[in-house]
Coordinates of C-alpha atoms in Angstrom, one line a residue:
M78 CA 95.5 -76.3 -85.0
S79 CA 93.1 -78.6 -83.3
E80 CA 93.1 -76.8 -80.0
I81 CA 90.9 -74.0 -81.3
S82 CA 88.3 -73.9 -84.0
E83 CA 89.6 -72.3 -87.2
S84 CA 86.7 -72.8 -89.6
Q85 CA 83.4 -71.1 -89.6
S86 CA 80.0 -72.7 -89.7
K87 CA 78.6 -73.5 -93.2
D88 CA 75.9 -70.9 -93.0
S89 CA 78.4 -68.0 -92.2
V90 CA 81.4 -68.7 -94.5
S91 CA 80.2 -66.3 -97.1
T92 CA 79.7 -63.5 -94.5
I93 CA 83.3 -63.5 -93.3
T94 CA 84.8 -60.0 -93.8
E95 CA 88.4 -59.3 -94.5
Q96 CA 88.7 -57.7 -91.1
E97 CA 87.4 -60.9 -89.4
R98 CA 89.7 -63.0 -91.6
E99 CA 92.7 -60.9 -90.6
L100 CA 91.8 -61.1 -86.9
A101 CA 91.4 -64.9 -87.2
Q102 CA 94.9 -65.2 -88.7
N103 CA 96.4 -63.0 -86.0
I104 CA 94.7 -65.2 -83.3
L105 CA 96.1 -68.3 -84.8
S106 CA 99.6 -66.9 -85.1
E107 CA 99.7 -65.5 -81.5
F108 CA 98.3 -68.8 -80.1
Q109 CA 101.0 -70.8 -81.9
K110 CA 103.7 -68.5 -80.5
G111 CA 102.3 -68.8 -77.0
A112 CA 101.4 -65.2 -76.7
Y113 CA 98.1 -65.8 -75.1
A114 CA 97.5 -62.2 -73.8
S115 CA 97.7 -60.7 -77.3
C116 CA 95.8 -63.6 -78.7
L117 CA 93.0 -62.9 -76.2
S118 CA 93.0 -59.3 -77.2
Y119 CA 92.4 -60.2 -80.8
L120 CA 89.7 -62.7 -79.7
N121 CA 87.9 -60.0 -77.8
K122 CA 87.8 -57.8 -81.0
L123 CA 86.6 -60.8 -83.1
E124 CA 83.9 -61.6 -80.5
S125 CA 82.5 -58.1 -80.7
L126 CA 82.1 -58.6 -84.4
R127 CA 80.7 -62.1 -84.1
P128 CA 78.9 -62.3 -80.7
T129 CA 76.8 -65.4 -81.6
D130 CA 79.6 -67.5 -83.1
L131 CA 80.1 -70.5 -80.7
K132 CA 83.6 -71.2 -82.2
V133 CA 84.8 -67.8 -81.3
T134 CA 83.4 -68.3 -77.7
H135 CA 85.0 -71.7 -77.5
N136 CA 88.4 -70.4 -78.7
K137 CA 88.3 -67.7 -76.1
V138 CA 87.7 -70.3 -73.4
V139 CA 90.6 -72.3 -74.6
V140 CA 93.0 -69.3 -74.8
E141 CA 92.0 -68.2 -71.3
Y142 CA 92.7 -71.7 -70.0
Y143 CA 96.2 -71.7 -71.6
K144 CA 96.8 -68.2 -70.2
S145 CA 96.2 -69.6 -66.7
D146 CA 98.8 -72.4 -67.3
L147 CA 96.0 -74.9 -67.6
K148 CA 95.1 -74.4 -63.9
K149 CA 91.5 -73.1 -64.1
T150 CA 90.1 -76.5 -65.0
E151 CA 86.8 -76.3 -63.2
L152 CA 86.0 -72.9 -64.7
T153 CA 86.9 -74.2 -68.2
R154 CA 84.8 -77.3 -67.7
K155 CA 81.8 -75.2 -66.8
S156 CA 82.4 -72.9 -69.8
L157 CA 82.6 -75.8 -72.2
N158 CA 79.4 -77.3 -70.8
A159 CA 77.7 -74.0 -71.3
I160 CA 78.8 -73.9 -74.9
C161 CA 78.1 -77.4 -76.1
G162 CA 76.0 -78.9 -73.2
Q163 CA 76.8 -81.7 -70.8
I164 CA 77.1 -85.1 -72.4
S165 CA 74.6 -86.6 -69.8
T166 CA 71.8 -84.3 -71.1
M167 CA 72.2 -85.4 -74.7
D168 CA 69.8 -88.0 -76.1
S169 CA 71.5 -91.4 -76.7
N170 CA 70.5 -91.2 -80.4
E171 CA 71.5 -87.6 -80.9
A172 CA 74.5 -87.1 -83.2
I173 CA 77.0 -84.3 -82.8
D174 CA 75.8 -81.3 -84.8
D175 CA 78.6 -81.3 -87.3
V176 CA 82.2 -82.0 -87.8
E177 CA 83.3 -78.6 -86.6
K178 CA 81.8 -79.2 -83.2
C179 CA 84.1 -82.2 -82.7
V180 CA 86.9 -79.9 -81.4
M181 CA 84.7 -78.7 -78.6
R182 CA 83.6 -82.2 -77.7
Y183 CA 87.1 -83.4 -77.8
N184 CA 88.3 -80.7 -75.4
Q185 CA 85.4 -81.6 -73.1
A186 CA 86.5 -85.3 -73.2
V187 CA 90.2 -84.3 -72.4
L188 CA 89.1 -82.5 -69.2
L189 CA 87.0 -85.5 -68.2
Y190 CA 89.9 -87.8 -68.8
H191 CA 92.4 -85.9 -66.7
T192 CA 89.9 -85.7 -63.9
K193 CA 89.5 -89.5 -64.1
Q194 CA 85.9 -89.4 -65.3
Y195 CA 86.7 -92.1 -67.8
N196 CA 83.2 -93.4 -68.6
A197 CA 81.9 -89.9 -69.4
A198 CA 84.9 -89.2 -71.6
L199 CA 84.4 -92.5 -73.4
Q200 CA 80.8 -91.7 -74.1
I201 CA 81.9 -88.5 -75.9
M202 CA 84.7 -90.1 -77.8
T203 CA 82.7 -93.0 -79.1
R204 CA 80.4 -90.5 -80.8
L205 CA 83.3 -88.4 -82.1
F206 CA 84.8 -91.5 -83.7
A207 CA 81.8 -91.7 -86.1
F208 CA 83.1 -88.5 -87.6
I209 CA 86.7 -89.7 -88.0
E210 CA 86.6 -89.8 -91.9
P211 CA 85.8 -86.1 -92.6
M212 CA 87.8 -84.9 -89.6
E213 CA 91.0 -82.9 -90.0
E214 CA 93.9 -85.4 -89.8
T215 CA 95.7 -83.9 -86.8
L216 CA 92.5 -83.9 -84.7
A217 CA 91.7 -87.4 -86.0
H218 CA 95.0 -88.6 -84.6
K219 CA 94.3 -87.1 -81.2
V220 CA 90.8 -88.5 -81.2
C221 CA 92.1 -92.0 -81.9
L222 CA 94.8 -91.8 -79.3
L223 CA 92.4 -90.6 -76.6
L224 CA 89.9 -93.3 -77.5
I225 CA 92.5 -96.0 -77.3
E226 CA 93.7 -94.7 -73.9
L227 CA 90.2 -94.6 -72.6
Y228 CA 89.5 -98.2 -73.7
I229 CA 92.7 -99.2 -71.9
V230 CA 92.0 -97.5 -68.6
T231 CA 88.4 -98.9 -68.6
E232 CA 89.9 -102.4 -69.1
Q233 CA 88.6 -102.9 -72.6
P234 CA 91.9 -103.9 -74.4
D235 CA 90.1 -105.7 -77.2
A236 CA 88.3 -102.6 -78.2
A237 CA 91.5 -100.6 -77.9
L238 CA 93.3 -103.0 -80.3
S239 CA 90.5 -102.8 -82.8
I240 CA 90.7 -99.0 -82.9
L241 CA 94.5 -99.2 -83.1
N242 CA 94.4 -101.6 -86.1
Y243 CA 91.9 -99.3 -87.8
V244 CA 94.2 -96.3 -87.3
E245 CA 97.1 -98.2 -88.7
S246 CA 95.2 -99.3 -91.8
Q247 CA 93.7 -95.8 -92.5
F248 CA 96.3 -93.3 -91.4
I249 CA 99.8 -94.8 -91.6
S250 CA 101.8 -97.5 -93.2
T251 CA 102.7 -100.4 -90.9
D252 CA 106.1 -100.6 -92.5
N253 CA 108.4 -99.7 -89.5
S254 CA 111.3 -99.2 -91.9
K255 CA 109.8 -95.8 -92.8
I256 CA 110.4 -94.6 -89.3
S257 CA 113.8 -93.1 -88.9
S258 CA 116.0 -95.7 -87.4
S259 CA 119.0 -95.0 -85.0
I260 CA 120.6 -98.5 -85.4
D261 CA 123.8 -98.9 -87.3
K262 CA 124.8 -101.9 -89.3
D263 CA 126.3 -103.6 -86.3
G264 CA 123.0 -103.3 -84.3
V265 CA 124.4 -100.6 -82.0
I266 CA 122.0 -97.9 -80.9
K267 CA 123.4 -94.5 -81.9
S268 CA 122.8 -91.3 -80.0
I269 CA 121.0 -88.4 -81.6
K270 CA 124.3 -86.5 -82.1
E271 CA 125.8 -89.5 -83.9
Q272 CA 122.9 -89.7 -86.4
R273 CA 123.5 -88.1 -89.7
E274 CA 120.1 -88.2 -91.3
P275 CA 118.7 -85.5 -93.5
K276 CA 116.4 -83.1 -91.8
K277 CA 112.7 -83.9 -92.0
D278 CA 109.8 -81.5 -92.4
V279 CA 107.4 -81.0 -89.5
G280 CA 104.8 -83.3 -91.0
D281 CA 107.2 -86.3 -91.2
I282 CA 108.3 -85.7 -87.6
V283 CA 104.7 -85.7 -86.4
I284 CA 103.9 -88.9 -88.3
D285 CA 106.9 -90.6 -86.8
A286 CA 105.9 -89.6 -83.3
F287 CA 102.4 -90.8 -84.0
K288 CA 103.7 -94.2 -85.1
I289 CA 105.8 -94.5 -82.0
K290 CA 102.8 -93.7 -79.8
L291 CA 100.9 -96.5 -81.5
L292 CA 103.7 -98.9 -81.0
K293 CA 103.7 -98.2 -77.2
Y294 CA 99.9 -98.5 -77.1
K295 CA 100.1 -101.8 -78.9
A296 CA 102.7 -103.1 -76.4
R297 CA 100.5 -102.0 -73.5
I298 CA 97.5 -103.8 -74.9
Y299 CA 99.5 -107.0 -75.4
L300 CA 100.6 -106.8 -71.8
L301 CA 97.0 -106.5 -70.6
T302 CA 95.9 -109.5 -72.6
H303 CA 99.0 -111.6 -71.8
Q304 CA 100.2 -111.6 -75.5
L305 CA 103.8 -111.8 -74.3
K306 CA 105.4 -112.8 -77.5
L307 CA 103.7 -110.0 -79.4
C308 CA 104.6 -107.5 -76.7
K309 CA 108.2 -108.5 -76.8
K310 CA 108.2 -108.0 -80.6
E311 CA 106.8 -104.5 -80.2
W312 CA 109.3 -103.7 -77.5
K313 CA 112.2 -104.8 -79.7
T314 CA 110.8 -102.5 -82.5
L315 CA 110.8 -99.6 -80.1
V316 CA 114.3 -100.2 -79.0
S317 CA 115.5 -100.6 -82.6
L318 CA 114.1 -97.1 -83.3
G319 CA 116.3 -95.7 -80.5
I320 CA 113.4 -95.3 -78.0
V321 CA 115.3 -96.3 -74.9
N322 CA 114.0 -94.3 -71.9
T323 CA 112.3 -94.8 -68.6
S324 CA 109.0 -95.8 -70.2
T325 CA 110.5 -98.6 -72.3
I326 CA 112.4 -99.8 -69.2
F327 CA 109.1 -100.0 -67.3
L328 CA 107.6 -101.8 -70.3
K329 CA 110.3 -104.5 -70.4
A330 CA 110.2 -104.9 -66.6
H331 CA 106.4 -105.5 -66.8
L332 CA 106.9 -108.0 -69.5
E333 CA 109.5 -110.0 -67.5
Y334 CA 107.2 -109.8 -64.4
L335 CA 104.3 -111.4 -66.4
R336 CA 106.7 -114.1 -67.7
G337 CA 107.8 -114.9 -64.1
N338 CA 111.4 -113.6 -64.5
Y339 CA 111.3 -111.5 -61.4
E340 CA 115.0 -111.1 -60.9
K341 CA 115.4 -110.0 -64.5
A342 CA 112.6 -107.5 -64.0
I343 CA 114.3 -106.1 -61.0
Q344 CA 117.6 -105.7 -63.0
F345 CA 115.7 -103.7 -65.6
L346 CA 114.1 -101.4 -63.0
N347 CA 117.5 -100.7 -61.4
S348 CA 119.3 -100.2 -64.7
N349 CA 118.6 -96.6 -65.6
M350 CA 116.0 -94.9 -63.4
K351 CA 115.9 -91.1 -63.6
E352 CA 113.7 -89.0 -61.4
T353 CA 111.1 -87.0 -63.3
D354 CA 109.8 -83.6 -62.3
F355 CA 106.2 -83.9 -61.3
K356 CA 105.6 -80.3 -62.1
L357 CA 106.6 -80.9 -65.7
C358 CA 105.2 -84.3 -66.6
G359 CA 102.5 -84.8 -64.0
E360 CA 103.9 -88.0 -62.5
S361 CA 106.8 -89.3 -60.4
S362 CA 109.0 -92.1 -61.6
T363 CA 110.0 -92.7 -58.0
V364 CA 106.4 -93.6 -57.2
L365 CA 106.2 -96.0 -60.1
F366 CA 109.6 -97.5 -59.4
Y367 CA 108.8 -98.4 -55.7
N368 CA 105.3 -99.7 -56.6
N369 CA 106.7 -102.0 -59.3
M370 CA 109.4 -103.2 -57.0
A371 CA 106.8 -104.0 -54.4
C372 CA 104.8 -106.0 -57.0
L373 CA 108.0 -108.1 -57.8
H374 CA 108.9 -108.7 -54.1
L375 CA 105.3 -109.8 -53.3
A376 CA 105.3 -112.2 -56.3
M377 CA 108.6 -113.6 -55.0
G378 CA 106.9 -114.3 -51.6
K379 CA 108.5 -111.4 -49.7
P380 CA 105.6 -109.3 -48.4
T381 CA 107.8 -107.4 -45.9
L382 CA 110.0 -106.0 -48.6
A383 CA 106.9 -105.2 -50.7
Y384 CA 105.5 -103.3 -47.7
T385 CA 108.7 -101.3 -47.3
C386 CA 108.7 -100.4 -51.0
L387 CA 105.0 -99.3 -50.9
Q388 CA 105.6 -97.1 -47.9
K389 CA 108.4 -95.3 -49.8
A390 CA 106.1 -95.0 -52.8
L391 CA 103.3 -93.4 -50.7
R392 CA 105.8 -90.9 -49.2
A393 CA 107.1 -90.0 -52.7
N394 CA 103.5 -89.6 -53.9
K395 CA 102.7 -87.4 -51.0
F396 CA 105.8 -85.3 -51.6
A397 CA 105.0 -84.9 -55.3
L398 CA 101.4 -83.7 -54.6
E399 CA 102.5 -81.3 -51.9
S400 CA 104.9 -79.7 -54.3
M401 CA 102.0 -78.7 -56.5
Q402 CA 99.2 -78.0 -54.1
V403 CA 98.3 -74.5 -52.8
K404 CA 96.9 -74.3 -49.3
D405 CA 93.1 -73.9 -49.0
T406 CA 92.5 -74.1 -52.7
D407 CA 90.7 -76.6 -54.9
P408 CA 93.2 -78.6 -57.0
L409 CA 90.9 -78.1 -60.0
S410 CA 91.6 -74.3 -59.7
S411 CA 95.3 -74.4 -58.7
Q412 CA 97.0 -77.3 -60.4
P413 CA 97.9 -77.7 -64.1
L414 CA 95.6 -80.1 -65.9
Y415 CA 98.3 -82.7 -66.6
T416 CA 99.0 -83.1 -62.8
L417 CA 95.4 -83.8 -61.8
G418 CA 95.7 -87.5 -62.6
G419 CA 99.1 -88.0 -61.1
N420 CA 97.9 -88.9 -57.6
K421 CA 98.5 -92.6 -57.2
H422 CA 97.5 -92.8 -53.5
Y423 CA 94.5 -95.1 -53.9
E424 CA 96.3 -97.5 -56.3
L425 CA 99.2 -97.7 -53.8
M426 CA 96.8 -98.2 -50.9
Y427 CA 95.2 -101.1 -52.8
S428 CA 98.6 -102.7 -53.4
L429 CA 99.5 -102.1 -49.7
G430 CA 96.2 -103.8 -48.7
V431 CA 97.1 -106.9 -50.8
T432 CA 100.6 -107.0 -49.3
L433 CA 99.3 -106.8 -45.8
L434 CA 96.7 -109.5 -46.5
Y435 CA 99.4 -111.9 -47.8
A436 CA 101.5 -111.0 -44.7
G437 CA 98.7 -112.2 -42.5
K438 CA 97.6 -108.7 -41.3
A439 CA 94.0 -108.9 -42.3
S440 CA 92.7 -106.0 -40.1
K441 CA 95.2 -103.5 -41.4
A442 CA 94.6 -104.7 -45.0
F443 CA 90.9 -104.2 -44.5
D444 CA 91.4 -100.6 -43.4
C445 CA 93.5 -100.0 -46.6
F446 CA 90.7 -101.5 -48.8
T447 CA 88.1 -99.5 -47.0
E448 CA 89.9 -96.3 -47.8
V449 CA 90.3 -97.3 -51.5
A450 CA 86.6 -98.1 -51.7
Q451 CA 85.8 -94.5 -51.0
K452 CA 87.4 -93.5 -54.3
I453 CA 87.3 -96.6 -56.5
H454 CA 83.7 -97.7 -56.7
N455 CA 82.2 -100.8 -58.2
N456 CA 85.4 -102.8 -58.5
P457 CA 84.8 -106.6 -58.0
K458 CA 88.4 -107.3 -57.3
L459 CA 88.5 -104.8 -54.5
L460 CA 85.3 -106.3 -53.0
L461 CA 86.7 -109.8 -53.2
R462 CA 89.8 -108.6 -51.3
M463 CA 87.7 -107.1 -48.6
A464 CA 85.8 -110.4 -48.3
E465 CA 89.1 -112.2 -48.0
C466 CA 90.0 -110.0 -45.1
C467 CA 86.8 -110.8 -43.4
I468 CA 87.4 -114.6 -43.8
Y469 CA 91.0 -114.2 -42.5
S470 CA 89.8 -112.4 -39.5
Y471 CA 87.2 -115.1 -38.8
K472 CA 89.6 -118.0 -39.3
Y473 CA 93.3 -117.4 -39.5
S474 CA 94.3 -120.9 -40.8
N475 CA 93.0 -124.4 -41.5
K476 CA 95.5 -126.0 -39.2
V477 CA 93.0 -127.1 -36.6
D478 CA 90.9 -128.9 -39.2
F479 CA 93.8 -131.3 -40.0
N480 CA 94.4 -132.2 -36.3
I481 CA 92.8 -135.7 -36.8
P482 CA 92.8 -136.9 -33.1
K483 CA 91.2 -133.6 -32.0
R484 CA 88.7 -133.7 -34.8
R485 CA 87.6 -137.2 -33.9
K486 CA 86.8 -136.0 -30.4
D487 CA 84.8 -133.1 -31.8
L488 CA 82.8 -135.3 -34.1
V489 CA 81.8 -137.9 -31.5
Q490 CA 79.4 -136.5 -28.8
K491 CA 79.1 -139.7 -26.8
I492 CA 79.0 -143.5 -27.0
I493 CA 76.2 -145.5 -25.4
G494 CA 75.6 -149.2 -25.0
S495 CA 78.1 -152.0 -25.5
G496 CA 78.7 -155.0 -27.7
I497 CA 76.4 -155.3 -30.6
H498 CA 74.1 -152.7 -29.1
K499 CA 76.9 -150.1 -29.0
K500 CA 75.8 -146.7 -30.5
I501 CA 77.9 -143.7 -31.5
I502 CA 76.1 -140.3 -31.2
L503 CA 77.7 -137.8 -33.6
A504 CA 77.9 -134.1 -32.8
T505 CA 75.4 -131.7 -34.5
S506 CA 78.3 -129.6 -35.9
L507 CA 81.5 -130.5 -37.7
S508 CA 83.6 -128.4 -35.4
K509 CA 83.2 -126.8 -32.0
D510 CA 84.4 -123.4 -33.2
I511 CA 82.1 -123.4 -36.3
K512 CA 79.5 -121.1 -34.7
Y513 CA 79.9 -117.5 -35.5
H514 CA 78.7 -114.8 -33.2
S515 CA 78.0 -111.3 -34.4
E516 CA 75.5 -109.8 -32.0
G517 CA 75.4 -106.1 -32.0
L518 CA 77.3 -105.7 -35.3
S519 CA 75.8 -103.6 -38.1
Y520 CA 76.2 -105.4 -41.4
A521 CA 76.3 -102.2 -43.4
I522 CA 79.3 -100.7 -41.5
P523 CA 82.6 -101.7 -43.0
Q524 CA 84.3 -104.0 -40.5
P525 CA 86.0 -107.4 -41.0
T526 CA 83.0 -109.6 -40.3
L527 CA 81.6 -112.5 -42.3
E528 CA 78.3 -110.6 -42.7
F529 CA 80.0 -107.6 -44.3
G530 CA 82.1 -110.0 -46.4
Y531 CA 79.0 -111.6 -47.7
L532 CA 77.6 -108.2 -48.7
C533 CA 80.9 -107.5 -50.6
L534 CA 80.7 -110.8 -52.4
K535 CA 77.1 -110.3 -53.3
N536 CA 77.9 -106.9 -54.8
A537 CA 80.9 -108.3 -56.6
L538 CA 78.8 -111.0 -58.3
L539 CA 76.3 -108.4 -59.4
L540 CA 79.1 -106.3 -61.0
L541 CA 80.4 -109.2 -63.1
P542 CA 78.9 -110.1 -66.5
N543 CA 76.9 -113.3 -66.8
N544 CA 78.7 -114.9 -69.7
N545 CA 82.2 -115.4 -68.4
E546 CA 83.1 -118.9 -69.3
P547 CA 85.9 -118.9 -71.9
S548 CA 84.3 -121.5 -74.2
V549 CA 84.1 -120.4 -77.8
P550 CA 86.7 -117.8 -78.6
G551 CA 85.2 -117.1 -82.1
S552 CA 81.9 -115.9 -80.6
L553 CA 83.8 -113.6 -78.3
A554 CA 85.6 -112.1 -81.2
T555 CA 82.5 -111.6 -83.1
T556 CA 80.8 -109.8 -80.2
M557 CA 83.8 -107.6 -79.8
A558 CA 84.0 -106.6 -83.5
N559 CA 80.3 -105.8 -83.6
S560 CA 80.5 -103.6 -80.5
V561 CA 83.3 -101.5 -81.9
S562 CA 82.1 -101.3 -85.5
L563 CA 78.9 -99.5 -84.5
S564 CA 80.6 -96.2 -84.6
L565 CA 82.1 -96.7 -88.1
T566 CA 80.5 -96.2 -91.4
S567 CA 80.0 -99.3 -93.6
G568 CA 82.9 -100.5 -95.7
H569 CA 85.7 -100.0 -93.2
N570 CA 87.4 -102.8 -91.4
L571 CA 88.8 -102.3 -87.9
G572 CA 91.3 -105.1 -88.4
I573 CA 90.9 -107.8 -85.7
Q574 CA 93.6 -110.2 -86.6
H575 CA 94.5 -110.8 -82.9
T576 CA 91.0 -110.2 -81.4
T577 CA 90.0 -113.8 -81.0
L578 CA 93.0 -114.8 -78.9
M579 CA 93.0 -111.6 -77.0
S580 CA 89.3 -111.8 -76.3
R581 CA 89.9 -115.2 -74.9
A582 CA 92.6 -114.0 -72.6
T583 CA 90.3 -111.2 -71.3
A584 CA 87.5 -113.7 -70.8
I585 CA 89.9 -116.0 -68.9
E586 CA 90.8 -113.1 -66.5
S587 CA 87.2 -112.4 -65.9
F588 CA 86.4 -116.1 -65.5
N589 CA 89.1 -116.7 -62.9
L590 CA 87.8 -113.7 -60.9
K591 CA 84.2 -115.0 -61.1
I592 CA 85.0 -118.5 -59.8
S593 CA 87.1 -117.0 -57.0
I594 CA 84.1 -114.9 -55.9
L595 CA 81.7 -117.9 -56.2
V596 CA 83.9 -120.3 -54.1
T597 CA 84.4 -117.6 -51.5
S598 CA 80.6 -116.9 -51.5
A599 CA 79.9 -120.6 -50.9
Y600 CA 82.4 -120.7 -48.0
V601 CA 81.1 -117.6 -46.3
S602 CA 77.4 -118.7 -46.7
L603 CA 78.4 -122.1 -45.2
C604 CA 80.1 -120.4 -42.2
L605 CA 77.0 -118.2 -41.7
G606 CA 74.7 -121.2 -41.7
D607 CA 72.9 -120.3 -44.9
Y608 CA 73.3 -123.8 -46.4
I609 CA 70.7 -123.4 -49.2
L610 CA 72.6 -120.4 -50.5
S611 CA 75.9 -122.1 -50.0
L612 CA 74.7 -125.0 -52.1
E613 CA 73.4 -122.7 -54.8
H614 CA 76.8 -121.0 -55.1
A615 CA 78.6 -124.4 -55.1
K616 CA 76.4 -125.7 -57.8
T617 CA 76.8 -122.6 -59.9
L618 CA 80.6 -123.0 -59.5
L619 CA 80.4 -126.7 -60.6
S620 CA 78.3 -125.9 -63.6
F621 CA 81.3 -124.4 -65.5
N622 CA 82.9 -126.9 -67.8
K623 CA 86.5 -125.7 -67.7
L624 CA 86.7 -125.4 -63.9
P625 CA 90.3 -125.6 -62.4
G626 CA 90.8 -128.7 -60.3
A627 CA 91.2 -126.9 -56.9
Y628 CA 87.9 -125.0 -57.4
K629 CA 86.2 -128.2 -58.5
M630 CA 87.3 -129.9 -55.3
L631 CA 86.2 -127.0 -53.1
G632 CA 82.9 -126.8 -54.9
N633 CA 82.2 -130.5 -54.3
L634 CA 83.3 -130.2 -50.7
Y635 CA 81.1 -127.1 -50.0
A636 CA 78.1 -128.7 -51.8
A637 CA 78.5 -131.9 -49.8
E638 CA 78.8 -130.1 -46.5
S639 CA 75.7 -128.0 -47.3
L640 CA 73.7 -131.1 -48.1
I641 CA 74.9 -132.8 -44.9
F642 CA 73.6 -129.9 -42.9
L643 CA 70.3 -130.1 -44.9
D644 CA 70.1 -133.8 -43.9
K645 CA 70.5 -135.0 -47.5
I646 CA 73.2 -137.6 -47.0
N647 CA 72.6 -139.6 -50.1
E648 CA 72.9 -136.5 -52.3
A649 CA 76.0 -135.4 -50.4
L650 CA 77.8 -138.7 -51.2
E651 CA 77.5 -138.0 -54.9
Y652 CA 79.8 -135.0 -54.4
L653 CA 82.4 -136.9 -52.4
K654 CA 84.2 -138.9 -55.0
L655 CA 88.0 -139.4 -55.2
E656 CA 88.2 -138.4 -58.9
N657 CA 87.5 -134.8 -57.7
L658 CA 90.9 -134.7 -56.0
Q659 CA 93.1 -135.7 -59.0
D660 CA 93.6 -132.1 -60.3
L661 CA 94.5 -129.2 -58.0
N662 CA 95.2 -126.4 -60.5
T663 CA 94.0 -123.1 -59.2
S664 CA 93.3 -121.2 -62.4
I665 CA 93.0 -121.4 -66.2
S666 CA 96.3 -120.4 -67.7
M667 CA 96.7 -117.6 -70.3
P668 CA 96.7 -118.8 -73.9
E669 CA 100.2 -117.7 -74.8
I670 CA 102.5 -118.3 -71.8
Q671 CA 105.5 -120.4 -72.7
E672 CA 105.9 -123.7 -70.9
K673 CA 109.3 -122.6 -69.4
D674 CA 107.7 -119.3 -68.2
K675 CA 104.7 -121.2 -66.8
E676 CA 107.0 -123.5 -64.8
K677 CA 108.9 -120.5 -63.4
M678 CA 105.7 -118.8 -62.4
E679 CA 104.2 -121.9 -60.8
E680 CA 107.5 -122.5 -58.9
V681 CA 107.3 -119.1 -57.3
M682 CA 103.6 -119.1 -56.7
I683 CA 103.6 -122.5 -54.8
K684 CA 106.0 -121.0 -52.3
P685 CA 103.8 -120.5 -49.2
V686 CA 103.6 -117.0 -47.7
K687 CA 103.5 -117.1 -43.9
G688 CA 99.9 -116.7 -42.9
S689 CA 98.5 -116.9 -46.4
I690 CA 94.9 -117.8 -47.0
R691 CA 94.3 -121.5 -47.3
V692 CA 91.5 -121.3 -49.9
P693 CA 92.7 -120.4 -53.4
F694 CA 91.4 -117.0 -54.4
G695 CA 92.6 -116.2 -58.0
R696 CA 95.9 -116.7 -59.7
S697 CA 98.2 -114.3 -58.1
P698 CA 98.4 -111.5 -55.5
N699 CA 96.9 -109.1 -58.1
V700 CA 98.7 -106.0 -57.1
S701 CA 98.9 -103.3 -59.8
F702 CA 102.1 -103.0 -61.8
L703 CA 102.2 -99.3 -62.8
T704 CA 103.7 -98.1 -66.1
G705 CA 103.8 -94.5 -67.1
I706 CA 106.1 -91.6 -67.5
Q707 CA 104.2 -90.3 -70.4
E708 CA 105.0 -87.0 -71.8
G709 CA 103.0 -86.2 -68.8
H710 CA 101.4 -89.1 -67.0
C711 CA 101.5 -92.7 -65.7
S712 CA 100.1 -96.2 -65.4
F713 CA 102.3 -99.1 -66.2
A714 CA 105.0 -99.6 -68.7
T715 CA 105.1 -97.1 -71.5
R716 CA 105.5 -93.4 -71.7
R717 CA 101.9 -92.5 -72.1
T718 CA 101.3 -89.5 -74.2
W719 CA 98.1 -87.8 -73.1
P720 CA 96.0 -85.9 -75.6
Q721 CA 96.1 -82.3 -74.7
L722 CA 93.7 -79.4 -75.3

């Protein structure tokens, strides 16, 4: 088994006695039967014979953890750190001692993953991947699955697909016909009882399950990178294999959501939803259902319905957590490992904040985002949303700017003289309400002010990479391939047949976010009277070649206005040309959205939401569609199978 170390170190193999060998066999047998008390008894005897053997100590830690029903997570984490050291203390060039220590490191990464310390877990797993060739196959499968999962949750789908392609080429055949099918000749899905297939041995069953997990991961990756045709193909493959459950329903609903078929997605969500026991699988399907329904309602321009669904999701999430928590105890010492990551409170609060923002309730939305920021750090999307709340609180709408008679009165301060000597004295500001007063406000305290919004935008820009413009897809693919192949020995191909297009899709997402932050920064700087900085942001925005028309228009307007305030009229005129108003697209579209799907999405997106922000910030409301119901976990659309100890 991969959960405990069976083998002995190279320098001690020859010194194993028959008594020790017999004890090791008994330990393995009792562990596989789930008899952890007797297993621990044998381990204590073996430990007395081999007190310096780290593998025996490690196995004892694992068995004690299983005996506690995977509840003593903090104690187990400390014990593993004592055995193999904390990953942060290891030198960056230091390799893992040998292949046998991979089990210990893998278990360490699993604990980090379930406690949502994804970057630390990823640091361990990328080093483990270098030992994938000599590794025992069962452990190698688990290492690959966890590494793929970590790349997905850290928003690196290109790297995840590269690993997945490597796994398919090295471990399994990609011929799906070798997976036992439950479809009859007429294309009707048969139930398990109706199937009359010969019984398979345990090895074949494990391989089939592994292939199905890879299919689900591939579908999730295609969703993240908007490869909707490929995702649909993988989903059909899953259904053809008889994998029709809650996770595949979520997957299909997410697919239709991205295609703009919102009514169809709702039909799928309502088709066959069954409540899952949080105590057994570590997540609640009710929470996922209401969150996803909220995403659909918000995309359809119904923020009130979305708000109602999110409130139900929050209540269901609270109920699920309370069913597991023990009063006055640390969750890391009282809850099973697979339930620690089941809390979706902060993801739901983010979605609630976006919903309130689009409903015109910026102050309440800001409070939601502030709560989320306490847990989810360094997220540029979150910082952008907080800045939007600050803008909305400062100026609810642009209606006053289009009241031409009133604007004329504001622009003209007085008229002196008459006849040919008549002079018009213009006002020093473009609007009477342009001045912003913030005396007595601390910029560092979270509150919906333009100053705090400026800080959010400044941090958001620092968090984004510098090379975001989706210009040459080939170079992106090359960079991606090189970054992943560092952990592989020479002569192995990760397989990146779709990397170029997917890297382009990922770059487009990042690019749309960056230009949203830049145009918002220019606007906020302009409102605060920092015209030099506003001009700098506007010029940076306009420096991109593939800039959507609406952002190009706003960049030119903000640059011109900044130059006017800087008394550079001639330069400002260069930015005020009519050709800048010909294209008003708000984002670069994904590479593989069909035209009919694009029309549907645009038709819904152009419907105004009451009180919505008048400056385009990104493509869509950007709430998080969750997919999960693993065999113990969640996050949008497939039953995610978490690697276990």
